[in-house]
Amino acid sequence: MTNKQFYPIGSPGQPWTEREKLLWQQGQTRYRCYKNDVLDVLDTLKHRYEIVQYGELHYGDDRYPLMAAKSKNWDDNLPVALITGGVHGYETSGVMGALDFLAECRSEYVGKLNLLVAPCVSPWAYERITRWNYNAVDPNRQFFPQGQAAESQALMMFIAPLKGQFAVHVDLHETTDTDESEFSPALAARDGLQYEPKNIPDGFYLVSDAQNSRLDFQRAIISAVAEVTHIAPAEDDGSMLGFPVVSSGVVEYDNNAYHLCSTMTGAPFTTTTEVYPDSAETSPEECIRAQVVTVRRAIDFALSN
């Protein structure tokens, strides 16, 4: 468990100013390449999907085109399934899971449903394996009109014309050890708060929205994923990360209160995945597979209900 030592940027009890944010920004290192890992993969799929650019990030000298894949045989009379990955750039299996789903999906949804997949919503953070964007803002707390993340605003503008057509939205995430060793301490320091350590759930779980509670949907996904990887158990008090566990592997709270990505479509079926890639009981490949299985089971459930 990470101790309560203070984060190395800033002063205890004092929110960051622009100076501290700049220090944080300057400390970020590029570890991987968005073009190689995401854009080039999407390029190989352009014969099967329409690959569209829905925005561009301008951060310092860097430019990041924001890309999505959509069904080539798009039919405005059909419902839409939205799959989002990489809202938190460091959560690798969400990005890879979205790309793997696109690669293995053939024609099974033709005439039934339109696919729209944004595999890497936060590419600057993806390259630096971090949670926040360039401006030290968490994109997955900014899905509302006044949000401060360009990544979130671009995605909301992109899907806005389709409001009312979404049947299902799956947002692919991870919970990692760095949530407690780096990102939670950084958040507390940025906001001038005391860091309070939490236990990382060991296994896969889902986040359900209390305002759109479809536990039959969540349970169907958990049942499918349990055949691929282990499901995180609740703590002794019946919670995970301070939120109530309402069914095996499902935590539930008001997602709108946090302006999460899962709230932006108004779809009747929404969920947020969380896998734990640092577990001794799993592997990166298993985590990616769990994301793909989630997407498939979510779409199948939405189509049959």
Short mmCIF file of C-alpha atoms in Angstrom, two decimals:
data_model
loop_
_atom_site.label_atom_id
_atom_site.label_comp_id
_atom_site.label_asym_id
_atom_site.label_seq_id
_atom_site.Cartn_x
_atom_site.Cartn_y
_atom_site.Cartn_z
CA MET A 1 0.00 0.00 0.00
CA THR A 2 1.32 3.44 -0.90
CA ASN A 3 2.02 5.60 2.15
CA LYS A 4 0.80 9.14 2.70
CA GLN A 5 4.01 10.91 1.72
CA PHE A 6 3.31 14.06 -0.25
CA TYR A 7 3.61 14.25 -4.01
CA PRO A 8 6.95 15.80 -5.12
CA ILE A 9 5.29 18.74 -6.92
CA GLY A 10 3.62 21.51 -4.95
CA SER A 11 3.19 22.26 -1.24
CA PRO A 12 0.91 20.36 1.15
CA GLY A 13 -2.51 21.94 1.40
CA GLN A 14 -1.92 24.34 -1.49
CA PRO A 15 -3.59 23.77 -4.90
CA TRP A 16 -1.27 23.91 -7.86
CA THR A 17 -0.74 27.12 -9.74
CA GLU A 18 0.28 27.28 -13.40
CA ARG A 19 3.89 26.92 -12.23
CA GLU A 20 3.27 23.50 -10.66
CA LYS A 21 1.25 22.35 -13.66
CA LEU A 22 4.14 23.32 -15.92
CA LEU A 23 6.56 21.34 -13.73
CA TRP A 24 4.29 18.32 -13.97
CA GLN A 25 4.01 18.74 -17.74
CA GLN A 26 7.77 19.00 -18.16
CA GLY A 27 8.21 15.79 -16.18
CA GLN A 28 6.19 13.70 -18.62
CA THR A 29 8.14 11.41 -20.95
CA ARG A 30 6.99 9.96 -24.27
CA TYR A 31 7.24 6.16 -24.03
CA ARG A 32 5.23 4.98 -27.04
CA CYS A 33 3.95 6.13 -30.39
CA TYR A 34 0.28 6.85 -31.09
CA LYS A 35 0.90 6.80 -34.84
CA ASN A 36 2.47 3.36 -34.81
CA ASP A 37 0.14 1.77 -32.28
CA VAL A 38 -3.20 3.29 -33.26
CA LEU A 39 -3.20 5.29 -36.49
CA ASP A 40 -1.29 2.69 -38.49
CA VAL A 41 -3.60 -0.06 -37.23
CA LEU A 42 -6.66 1.95 -38.21
CA ASP A 43 -5.12 2.47 -41.64
CA THR A 44 -4.97 -1.30 -42.15
CA LEU A 45 -8.72 -1.47 -41.43
CA LYS A 46 -9.85 1.22 -43.84
CA HIS A 47 -11.01 -1.35 -46.37
CA ARG A 48 -13.59 -2.54 -43.83
CA TYR A 49 -14.50 0.66 -41.97
CA GLU A 50 -14.82 4.32 -42.72
CA ILE A 51 -11.94 5.92 -40.81
CA VAL A 52 -12.85 9.48 -39.89
CA GLN A 53 -11.07 12.32 -38.15
CA TYR A 54 -13.26 14.09 -35.62
CA GLY A 55 -10.78 16.58 -34.21
CA GLU A 56 -7.14 17.41 -33.59
CA LEU A 57 -5.21 18.17 -30.43
CA HIS A 58 -2.56 20.90 -30.47
CA TYR A 59 -0.23 20.48 -27.48
CA GLY A 60 3.04 22.38 -27.70
CA ASP A 61 4.71 21.31 -30.93
CA ASP A 62 2.69 18.09 -31.10
CA ARG A 63 -0.39 17.48 -33.23
CA TYR A 64 -2.67 14.53 -32.64
CA PRO A 65 -5.48 13.70 -35.07
CA LEU A 66 -8.46 12.22 -33.22
CA MET A 67 -9.72 9.24 -35.18
CA ALA A 68 -12.70 6.91 -35.15
CA ALA A 69 -13.88 3.92 -37.15
CA LYS A 70 -17.48 3.63 -38.27
CA SER A 71 -19.47 1.07 -40.21
CA LYS A 72 -18.99 1.49 -43.95
CA ASN A 73 -22.54 0.37 -44.56
CA TRP A 74 -23.94 3.00 -42.16
CA ASP A 75 -27.73 2.98 -42.03
CA ASP A 76 -29.46 5.92 -40.32
CA ASN A 77 -32.42 3.66 -39.60
CA LEU A 78 -30.36 1.40 -37.34
CA PRO A 79 -29.26 1.95 -33.74
CA VAL A 80 -25.64 2.81 -32.93
CA ALA A 81 -23.10 1.10 -30.67
CA LEU A 82 -20.35 3.41 -29.39
CA ILE A 83 -17.09 1.94 -28.10
CA THR A 84 -14.54 4.26 -26.51
CA GLY A 85 -11.02 3.43 -25.35
CA GLY A 86 -8.08 5.41 -24.05
CA VAL A 87 -10.08 8.16 -22.34
CA HIS A 88 -7.32 7.64 -19.80
CA GLY A 89 -4.30 7.19 -22.04
CA TYR A 90 -2.36 4.93 -19.70
CA GLU A 91 -5.11 2.29 -19.62
CA THR A 92 -3.64 0.19 -22.39
CA SER A 93 -6.08 -2.70 -22.71
CA GLY A 94 -8.91 -0.28 -23.46
CA VAL A 95 -7.09 1.01 -26.54
CA MET A 96 -5.89 -2.42 -27.64
CA GLY A 97 -9.27 -4.00 -26.88
CA ALA A 98 -11.09 -1.50 -29.09
CA LEU A 99 -8.62 -2.12 -31.92
CA ASP A 100 -8.80 -5.90 -31.52
CA PHE A 101 -12.59 -5.74 -31.62
CA LEU A 102 -12.44 -3.82 -34.88
CA ALA A 103 -9.95 -6.29 -36.35
CA GLU A 104 -11.93 -9.41 -35.51
CA CYS A 105 -15.41 -8.04 -36.17
CA ARG A 106 -16.61 -8.98 -39.63
CA SER A 107 -20.16 -8.66 -40.90
CA GLU A 108 -22.09 -9.97 -37.90
CA TYR A 109 -23.77 -6.64 -37.21
CA VAL A 110 -24.58 -5.65 -40.79
CA GLY A 111 -28.26 -4.80 -41.04
CA LYS A 112 -28.60 -4.86 -37.26
CA LEU A 113 -26.55 -2.03 -35.83
CA ASN A 114 -24.04 0.71 -36.73
CA LEU A 115 -20.61 0.57 -35.10
CA LEU A 116 -18.73 3.69 -34.00
CA VAL A 117 -15.37 3.13 -32.29
CA ALA A 118 -13.02 5.79 -30.90
CA PRO A 119 -10.09 3.61 -29.77
CA CYS A 120 -7.80 6.27 -28.26
CA VAL A 121 -9.59 9.36 -27.00
CA SER A 122 -6.51 10.81 -25.25
CA PRO A 123 -3.45 10.19 -27.46
CA TRP A 124 -1.06 12.62 -25.73
CA ALA A 125 -1.63 10.73 -22.49
CA TYR A 126 -1.42 7.39 -24.32
CA GLU A 127 2.11 8.17 -25.45
CA ARG A 128 3.18 9.23 -21.97
CA ILE A 129 1.30 6.48 -20.10
CA THR A 130 -0.45 8.99 -17.89
CA ARG A 131 -4.00 9.70 -16.75
CA TRP A 132 -4.28 13.42 -17.36
CA ASN A 133 -4.01 15.37 -20.59
CA TYR A 134 -1.35 17.96 -21.41
CA ASN A 135 -3.03 20.50 -19.12
CA ALA A 136 -3.14 18.20 -16.08
CA VAL A 137 -6.88 17.64 -16.57
CA ASP A 138 -8.61 14.26 -16.31
CA PRO A 139 -10.68 13.85 -19.51
CA ASN A 140 -13.00 11.39 -17.80
CA ARG A 141 -14.27 14.11 -15.49
CA GLN A 142 -15.02 16.57 -18.31
CA PHE A 143 -17.93 15.18 -20.31
CA PHE A 144 -20.26 18.14 -19.89
CA PRO A 145 -20.73 21.37 -21.89
CA GLN A 146 -18.34 23.43 -19.76
CA GLY A 147 -15.71 20.70 -19.56
CA GLN A 148 -12.07 21.71 -19.72
CA ALA A 149 -10.59 18.82 -21.73
CA ALA A 150 -10.27 19.23 -25.50
CA GLU A 151 -10.38 15.43 -25.86
CA SER A 152 -13.82 15.23 -24.22
CA GLN A 153 -15.24 18.24 -26.04
CA ALA A 154 -14.16 16.90 -29.45
CA LEU A 155 -15.78 13.52 -28.79
CA MET A 156 -19.03 15.07 -27.52
CA MET A 157 -19.27 17.30 -30.60
CA PHE A 158 -18.61 14.30 -32.83
CA ILE A 159 -21.41 12.17 -31.41
CA ALA A 160 -23.90 15.00 -30.85
CA PRO A 161 -25.71 14.57 -34.22
CA LEU A 162 -26.39 10.93 -33.28
CA LYS A 163 -28.12 11.61 -29.96
CA GLY A 164 -31.24 9.48 -29.70
CA GLN A 165 -29.79 6.75 -31.94
CA PHE A 166 -27.41 5.11 -29.45
CA ALA A 167 -28.42 1.69 -28.17
CA VAL A 168 -25.26 0.91 -26.22
CA HIS A 169 -22.04 2.59 -25.11
CA VAL A 170 -19.10 0.71 -23.61
CA ASP A 171 -16.20 2.75 -22.23
CA LEU A 172 -13.05 0.64 -21.79
CA HIS A 173 -10.83 1.32 -18.76
CA GLU A 174 -8.30 -0.21 -16.37
CA THR A 175 -7.54 0.19 -12.67
CA THR A 176 -3.80 -0.16 -12.14
CA ASP A 177 -1.31 -0.04 -9.29
CA THR A 178 -0.22 3.37 -10.56
CA ASP A 179 -3.67 4.69 -9.64
CA GLU A 180 -2.40 4.61 -6.05
CA SER A 181 1.36 5.01 -6.53
CA GLU A 182 1.09 8.03 -8.87
CA PHE A 183 -2.28 9.31 -10.06
CA SER A 184 -4.26 9.57 -6.82
CA PRO A 185 -1.36 11.27 -4.98
CA ALA A 186 -0.94 13.66 -7.94
CA LEU A 187 -4.65 14.51 -7.88
CA ALA A 188 -4.58 15.24 -4.15
CA ALA A 189 -1.49 17.42 -4.56
CA ARG A 190 -2.95 19.28 -7.54
CA ASP A 191 -6.10 20.12 -5.61
CA GLY A 192 -4.39 20.85 -2.28
CA LEU A 193 -5.97 17.87 -0.53
CA GLN A 194 -4.75 15.06 1.72
CA TYR A 195 -4.06 11.85 -0.16
CA GLU A 196 -6.03 8.93 1.27
CA PRO A 197 -4.84 5.52 0.01
CA LYS A 198 -7.37 2.94 -1.24
CA ASN A 199 -7.18 -0.75 -2.08
CA ILE A 200 -7.01 -1.66 -5.77
CA PRO A 201 -9.62 -4.28 -6.68
CA ASP A 202 -7.94 -7.47 -7.88
CA GLY A 203 -9.81 -8.41 -11.02
CA PHE A 204 -12.33 -7.24 -13.59
CA TYR A 205 -15.33 -5.15 -12.58
CA LEU A 206 -17.89 -2.81 -14.13
CA VAL A 207 -19.11 0.66 -13.21
CA SER A 208 -22.87 1.01 -13.54
CA ASP A 209 -24.66 4.37 -13.57
CA ALA A 210 -27.19 4.75 -10.74
CA GLN A 211 -29.30 6.91 -13.06
CA ASN A 212 -29.35 4.17 -15.71
CA SER A 213 -29.19 1.01 -13.65
CA ARG A 214 -29.61 -2.08 -15.83
CA LEU A 215 -28.19 -4.81 -13.65
CA ASP A 216 -29.43 -7.49 -16.06
CA PHE A 217 -27.12 -5.92 -18.66
CA GLN A 218 -24.17 -5.63 -16.27
CA ARG A 219 -24.64 -9.22 -15.02
CA ALA A 220 -24.71 -10.56 -18.58
CA ILE A 221 -21.32 -8.96 -19.23
CA ILE A 222 -19.84 -10.21 -15.96
CA SER A 223 -21.00 -13.74 -16.77
CA ALA A 224 -19.28 -13.61 -20.16
CA VAL A 225 -16.05 -12.05 -18.86
CA ALA A 226 -15.81 -14.57 -16.00
CA GLU A 227 -14.98 -17.17 -18.64
CA VAL A 228 -11.95 -15.11 -19.67
CA THR A 229 -10.54 -13.60 -16.47
CA HIS A 230 -11.31 -13.39 -12.76
CA ILE A 231 -13.89 -11.01 -11.33
CA ALA A 232 -12.87 -8.63 -8.55
CA PRO A 233 -14.37 -9.47 -5.14
CA ALA A 234 -15.95 -6.84 -2.93
CA GLU A 235 -14.18 -5.71 0.23
CA ASP A 236 -15.47 -6.89 3.59
CA ASP A 237 -17.89 -3.97 3.83
CA GLY A 238 -19.43 -4.77 0.43
CA SER A 239 -17.72 -1.95 -1.44
CA MET A 240 -14.94 -1.32 -3.96
CA LEU A 241 -12.98 1.94 -3.88
CA GLY A 242 -15.63 3.34 -1.54
CA PHE A 243 -18.57 2.60 -3.87
CA PRO A 244 -21.28 0.00 -3.22
CA VAL A 245 -21.07 -3.36 -4.98
CA VAL A 246 -24.64 -3.98 -6.18
CA SER A 247 -23.95 -7.31 -7.88
CA SER A 248 -20.91 -9.54 -8.30
CA GLY A 249 -18.25 -7.42 -10.03
CA VAL A 250 -20.51 -4.37 -10.41
CA VAL A 251 -20.14 -1.08 -8.55
CA GLU A 252 -22.80 1.57 -8.99
CA TYR A 253 -22.98 5.31 -8.41
CA ASP A 254 -24.20 8.47 -10.14
CA ASN A 255 -21.85 8.70 -13.14
CA ASN A 256 -23.26 12.14 -14.02
CA ALA A 257 -21.94 13.54 -10.76
CA TYR A 258 -18.42 12.84 -12.06
CA HIS A 259 -19.13 13.80 -15.73
CA LEU A 260 -17.94 10.41 -16.95
CA CYS A 261 -17.66 9.46 -20.62
CA SER A 262 -20.38 6.84 -20.16
CA THR A 263 -23.01 9.55 -19.62
CA MET A 264 -22.66 11.41 -22.92
CA THR A 265 -24.83 9.32 -25.27
CA GLY A 266 -28.05 8.79 -23.33
CA ALA A 267 -27.99 5.16 -24.51
CA PRO A 268 -30.25 2.73 -22.63
CA PHE A 269 -27.30 0.36 -22.09
CA THR A 270 -24.07 1.86 -20.77
CA THR A 271 -21.15 0.52 -18.78
CA THR A 272 -17.54 1.28 -17.93
CA THR A 273 -15.07 -1.60 -17.72
CA GLU A 274 -12.21 -1.85 -15.28
CA VAL A 275 -9.55 -4.54 -15.59
CA TYR A 276 -6.54 -4.97 -13.30
CA PRO A 277 -3.48 -5.69 -15.48
CA ASP A 278 -1.11 -5.77 -12.48
CA SER A 279 -2.76 -8.84 -10.98
CA ALA A 280 -0.64 -11.99 -10.62
CA GLU A 281 -3.68 -13.90 -11.89
CA THR A 282 -3.87 -12.30 -15.32
CA SER A 283 -1.84 -11.14 -18.32
CA PRO A 284 -1.98 -8.20 -20.75
CA GLU A 285 -3.45 -10.50 -23.39
CA GLU A 286 -6.15 -11.71 -21.02
CA CYS A 287 -7.05 -8.13 -20.10
CA ILE A 288 -7.40 -7.17 -23.75
CA ARG A 289 -9.55 -10.24 -24.37
CA ALA A 290 -11.80 -9.29 -21.46
CA GLN A 291 -12.40 -5.91 -23.11
CA VAL A 292 -13.32 -7.53 -26.44
CA VAL A 293 -15.65 -10.02 -24.75
CA THR A 294 -17.33 -7.12 -22.93
CA VAL A 295 -17.97 -5.25 -26.17
CA ARG A 296 -19.41 -8.28 -27.90
CA ARG A 297 -21.67 -9.29 -25.00
CA ALA A 298 -22.87 -5.70 -24.52
CA ILE A 299 -23.83 -5.34 -28.18
CA ASP A 300 -25.51 -8.74 -28.29
CA PHE A 301 -27.50 -7.95 -25.16
CA ALA A 302 -28.59 -4.56 -26.51
CA LEU A 303 -29.71 -6.14 -29.79
CA SER A 304 -31.79 -8.78 -28.00
CA ASN A 305 -33.38 -6.39 -25.52
#
